[in-house]
Amino acid sequence: MQARWMRDVGPTHAGSQPIRARWGAALTALSLMATVSPVSALAEVNDIEPEAGRLLKRMADYVGSLPQLALDSAQSIEVVLVSGQKIQFNSAARMVVQRPNKLFAERVGDVVGQSFFYDGKSLTLFNPDDGYFATVPAPTTIDAMLDFARDSLDVIAPAGDLITTDAYARLMAGTTAGFVVGKSTIDGVRCDHLAFRGYGVDWQIWIEDGARPLPRKYVISTVDVVGAPQFEVMMRNWTTSPDVSPKRFQFTQPAGATEVKFLPVGNAAAGQ
């Protein structure tokens, strides 16, 4: 499970501005502060309730089996200032997936706007506001590409954990407890509300009830960070028949755009 902002990626030539790669992944967040109750007591149990695991796996298997999909999302992320005050930033994203090896996403928000192109051969991150883009060769499947982007480039696609073919294993890595909170309604859709806990991280997910167990809301909270900022994503307008023409996943350099290099992982400050 990813729980952080992206670092900057930027050009290696002098005088240029870095590409902002703060692609809307999950930053850290806070668990909901609740008074002692049966629900909060259950949350402390170091075990995963079978029904919670079953519902999560059903969702992951369903989404992972879809040959193609698209969705819109609205994301909010909190940053804690030195003073302890929380500041919230918001963004909206659109993602289109064609398995096994094509993904397009674009995000417009308070921090930065970006487009993310993966065509099975290369990965491109484009910042339309400043006209910079970076392209690298990429692995031949979405799952492998997302791992490569995270580990080698420090780039994380929004809610990428939820669309891989092995989403259940990814979500449960490090998770020590989980339970079913109950039924809930998100954007008018009846959902199962699940809550999980891992090492330093609490997370919640709302899954559509019925024949289409789609994730509708996802919240990540980091309980061991001072001020405990929170990331939240609302997912809507799911479709299993999007436009998946090849040009959607291929980056075409706009006039005036400048190609730069991704900064090596660990050198985020170099472009600032």
Coordinates of C-alpha atoms in Angstrom, one line a residue:
M1 CA 0.0 0.0 0.0
Q2 CA 1.4 3.4 -0.9
A3 CA 1.1 6.2 1.6
R4 CA 3.1 9.1 0.4
W5 CA 3.4 12.0 -2.1
M6 CA 5.6 11.8 -5.1
R7 CA 9.0 13.5 -5.1
D8 CA 9.9 15.9 -7.9
V9 CA 11.4 14.6 -11.1
G10 CA 13.2 17.0 -13.3
P11 CA 15.6 17.9 -16.0
T12 CA 19.3 17.3 -15.8
H13 CA 20.3 20.4 -17.8
A14 CA 20.9 23.7 -16.0
G15 CA 18.4 26.5 -16.0
S16 CA 15.3 24.3 -16.4
Q17 CA 12.5 23.8 -13.9
P18 CA 11.9 20.3 -12.5
I19 CA 8.9 18.4 -13.6
R20 CA 6.6 18.1 -10.7
A21 CA 5.9 14.4 -10.2
R22 CA 3.6 14.8 -7.2
W23 CA 1.3 12.3 -8.9
G24 CA -1.8 11.8 -6.8
A25 CA -0.9 8.8 -4.8
A26 CA -1.6 8.3 -1.2
L27 CA 0.2 10.5 1.3
T28 CA -0.1 9.6 4.9
A29 CA -3.1 10.1 7.1
L30 CA -4.7 9.9 10.4
S31 CA -7.0 7.3 11.9
L32 CA -10.4 8.6 12.9
M33 CA -10.3 9.6 16.5
A34 CA -13.2 7.8 18.2
T35 CA -14.5 7.3 21.7
V36 CA -14.3 3.8 23.1
S37 CA -17.0 1.7 21.5
P38 CA -17.5 -1.9 20.2
V39 CA -16.3 -0.8 16.8
S40 CA -13.1 0.9 18.0
A41 CA -12.4 -2.0 20.3
L42 CA -12.6 -4.4 17.3
A43 CA -10.1 -2.3 15.4
E44 CA -7.5 -3.1 18.0
V45 CA -7.7 -6.8 17.4
N46 CA -4.6 -8.1 15.7
D47 CA -6.6 -10.3 13.3
I48 CA -8.5 -10.0 10.0
E49 CA -12.2 -10.8 10.2
P50 CA -12.9 -13.5 7.6
E51 CA -15.8 -11.5 6.1
A52 CA -13.6 -8.4 5.7
G53 CA -11.0 -10.5 3.9
R54 CA -13.6 -12.1 1.7
L55 CA -15.2 -8.8 0.6
L56 CA -11.8 -7.2 -0.1
K57 CA -10.7 -10.2 -2.1
R58 CA -13.9 -10.3 -4.1
M59 CA -13.4 -6.6 -5.0
A60 CA -9.8 -7.2 -6.0
D61 CA -10.5 -10.3 -8.0
Y62 CA -13.4 -8.5 -9.8
V63 CA -11.4 -5.4 -10.7
G64 CA -8.4 -7.4 -11.6
S65 CA -10.4 -9.6 -14.0
L66 CA -11.8 -6.6 -16.0
P67 CA -10.0 -6.5 -19.4
Q68 CA -10.5 -2.8 -19.6
L69 CA -11.9 -0.1 -17.3
A70 CA -12.1 3.6 -16.7
L71 CA -13.0 5.8 -13.7
D72 CA -12.9 9.3 -12.4
S73 CA -11.6 10.1 -9.0
A74 CA -11.6 13.1 -6.6
Q75 CA -8.7 13.2 -4.2
S76 CA -7.8 15.2 -1.1
I77 CA -4.5 15.1 0.8
E78 CA -3.5 16.8 4.0
V79 CA -0.1 18.3 4.7
V80 CA 0.9 19.2 8.3
L81 CA 2.8 22.5 8.7
V82 CA 5.6 22.9 11.2
S83 CA 3.1 24.8 13.4
G84 CA 0.9 21.7 13.4
Q85 CA -1.8 23.2 11.2
K86 CA -3.3 21.0 8.5
I87 CA -3.6 22.2 4.9
Q88 CA -5.7 20.2 2.5
F89 CA -5.0 20.0 -1.3
N90 CA -7.5 18.7 -3.8
S91 CA -7.3 17.2 -7.3
A92 CA -9.4 15.3 -9.8
A93 CA -8.1 12.4 -11.9
R94 CA -9.2 10.2 -14.8
M95 CA -7.8 6.8 -15.5
V96 CA -8.2 4.4 -18.4
V97 CA -6.8 0.8 -18.3
Q98 CA -6.6 -1.8 -21.0
R99 CA -5.0 -5.1 -19.8
P100 CA -2.4 -6.3 -19.9
N101 CA -0.2 -3.4 -20.8
K102 CA -1.9 0.0 -21.3
L103 CA -2.7 2.7 -18.9
F104 CA -3.5 6.4 -19.2
A105 CA -4.2 8.8 -16.4
E106 CA -4.4 12.6 -16.0
R107 CA -4.7 14.7 -13.0
V108 CA -5.7 18.4 -12.4
G109 CA -5.3 19.8 -9.0
D110 CA -4.0 22.4 -6.5
V111 CA -0.4 21.2 -6.5
V112 CA 0.2 20.2 -10.2
G113 CA -1.5 18.9 -13.3
Q114 CA 0.0 15.9 -15.0
S115 CA -0.6 13.2 -17.6
F116 CA 0.6 9.7 -17.4
F117 CA 1.0 7.5 -20.5
Y118 CA 1.9 3.8 -20.6
D119 CA 1.7 1.9 -23.9
G120 CA 3.3 -1.4 -23.0
K121 CA 6.7 -0.2 -24.1
S122 CA 7.4 3.2 -22.5
L123 CA 6.2 5.4 -19.6
T124 CA 5.8 9.1 -20.0
L125 CA 5.0 11.7 -17.4
F126 CA 3.9 15.1 -18.9
N127 CA 3.4 18.4 -17.1
P128 CA 1.2 20.5 -19.5
D129 CA 1.5 23.7 -17.4
D130 CA 5.2 24.0 -17.9
G131 CA 5.6 21.9 -21.0
Y132 CA 8.1 19.3 -19.6
F133 CA 7.9 15.6 -20.1
A134 CA 10.1 12.6 -19.3
T135 CA 10.0 9.2 -21.0
V136 CA 11.6 5.9 -20.0
P137 CA 11.4 2.3 -21.3
A138 CA 8.9 0.3 -19.2
P139 CA 8.1 -3.3 -18.4
T140 CA 5.5 -5.1 -20.5
T141 CA 2.6 -5.4 -18.0
I142 CA 0.7 -2.9 -16.0
D143 CA 1.5 -4.6 -12.7
A144 CA 5.3 -4.7 -13.5
M145 CA 5.2 -1.1 -14.8
L146 CA 3.6 0.2 -11.6
D147 CA 6.3 -1.6 -9.5
F148 CA 9.0 -0.2 -11.8
A149 CA 7.6 3.4 -11.6
R150 CA 7.4 3.2 -7.8
D151 CA 10.8 1.6 -7.1
S152 CA 12.9 3.2 -9.9
L153 CA 11.2 6.6 -10.5
D154 CA 9.3 7.2 -7.3
V155 CA 6.2 7.7 -9.4
I156 CA 2.9 6.3 -8.3
A157 CA -0.3 6.3 -10.4
P158 CA -3.4 7.4 -8.4
A159 CA -5.0 4.5 -6.6
G160 CA -2.7 2.2 -8.5
D161 CA -3.0 -0.4 -5.7
L162 CA -6.6 -1.0 -6.6
I163 CA -6.3 -1.8 -10.3
T164 CA -3.5 -4.4 -10.4
T165 CA -4.3 -8.1 -11.0
D166 CA -2.8 -8.9 -7.6
A167 CA -4.5 -6.0 -5.7
Y168 CA -5.5 -8.2 -2.7
A169 CA -1.9 -9.2 -2.0
R170 CA -0.7 -5.7 -2.3
L171 CA -3.4 -4.3 -0.1
M172 CA -2.9 -6.9 2.6
A173 CA 0.9 -6.7 2.7
G174 CA 1.7 -5.6 6.2
T175 CA -2.0 -5.5 7.2
T176 CA -2.6 -7.0 10.7
A177 CA -6.2 -6.5 11.4
G178 CA -9.5 -5.8 9.6
F179 CA -13.2 -5.9 10.2
V180 CA -16.5 -4.9 8.5
V181 CA -17.8 -1.6 9.9
G182 CA -21.2 -2.1 8.2
K183 CA -23.2 -0.8 5.3
S184 CA -22.8 2.7 4.0
T185 CA -23.8 4.9 1.1
I186 CA -21.3 6.6 -1.1
D187 CA -22.5 8.9 -3.9
G188 CA -25.9 7.2 -3.7
V189 CA -24.4 3.7 -4.0
R190 CA -24.9 1.1 -1.3
C191 CA -21.5 -0.1 -0.1
D192 CA -19.7 -2.4 2.4
H193 CA -17.4 -0.3 4.6
L194 CA -14.3 -2.1 5.7
A195 CA -11.5 -1.0 8.0
F196 CA -8.0 -2.3 8.3
R197 CA -4.9 -1.7 10.3
G198 CA -1.2 -2.3 9.5
Y199 CA 2.1 -1.2 10.9
G200 CA 1.7 2.5 11.5
V201 CA -1.1 2.7 8.9
D202 CA -4.9 2.5 9.2
W203 CA -6.9 2.3 6.0
Q204 CA -10.6 2.1 5.0
I205 CA -12.3 1.1 1.8
W206 CA -15.9 1.3 0.7
I207 CA -16.9 -1.4 -1.8
E208 CA -20.1 -1.4 -3.9
D209 CA -22.6 -3.9 -2.8
G210 CA -24.1 -6.3 -5.4
A211 CA -22.8 -7.8 -8.7
R212 CA -20.2 -5.1 -9.3
P213 CA -17.9 -5.0 -6.2
L214 CA -16.1 -1.8 -7.2
P215 CA -14.1 0.4 -4.8
R216 CA -16.0 3.6 -4.2
K217 CA -13.9 5.3 -1.5
Y218 CA -10.5 4.7 -0.1
V219 CA -8.9 6.4 2.9
I220 CA -5.3 6.0 4.1
S221 CA -4.3 7.2 7.6
T222 CA -0.8 7.1 9.1
V223 CA -0.9 6.9 12.8
D224 CA 2.8 7.3 13.5
V225 CA 3.3 10.6 11.8
V226 CA 3.1 13.8 13.9
G227 CA -0.1 15.6 13.0
A228 CA -1.3 12.5 11.1
P229 CA -2.3 13.8 7.6
Q230 CA -4.9 11.9 5.6
F231 CA -5.4 10.9 2.0
E232 CA -8.8 10.2 0.6
V233 CA -10.0 9.3 -2.9
M234 CA -13.6 9.0 -4.1
M235 CA -14.1 6.9 -7.2
R236 CA -17.0 7.3 -9.5
N237 CA -18.1 7.0 -13.2
W238 CA -16.7 3.5 -13.5
T239 CA -17.1 1.9 -16.9
T240 CA -15.9 -1.3 -18.5
S241 CA -16.2 -0.2 -22.1
P242 CA -14.0 3.0 -22.4
D243 CA -12.3 4.2 -25.5
V244 CA -9.1 2.1 -25.7
S245 CA -7.8 3.2 -29.0
P246 CA -4.0 3.0 -29.2
K247 CA -3.6 6.7 -29.4
R248 CA -5.1 7.2 -26.0
F249 CA -2.1 5.5 -24.4
Q250 CA 0.6 7.0 -26.6
F251 CA 2.3 10.3 -25.8
T252 CA 2.6 12.7 -28.7
Q253 CA 5.0 15.6 -28.0
P254 CA 3.2 18.9 -28.2
A255 CA 4.8 21.8 -30.0
G256 CA 7.1 23.6 -27.7
A257 CA 7.3 20.8 -25.1
T258 CA 10.7 20.0 -23.7
E259 CA 12.0 16.5 -22.9
V260 CA 13.9 16.1 -19.7
K261 CA 15.1 13.2 -17.5
F262 CA 13.6 11.7 -14.4
L263 CA 15.7 12.5 -11.4
P264 CA 17.3 9.4 -9.9
V265 CA 15.5 8.1 -6.8
G266 CA 16.9 9.8 -3.7
N267 CA 17.9 12.9 -5.5
A268 CA 14.6 14.7 -5.3
A269 CA 16.2 17.9 -4.0
A270 CA 18.5 18.2 -6.9
G271 CA 15.9 19.8 -9.2
Q272 CA 14.6 22.3 -6.6

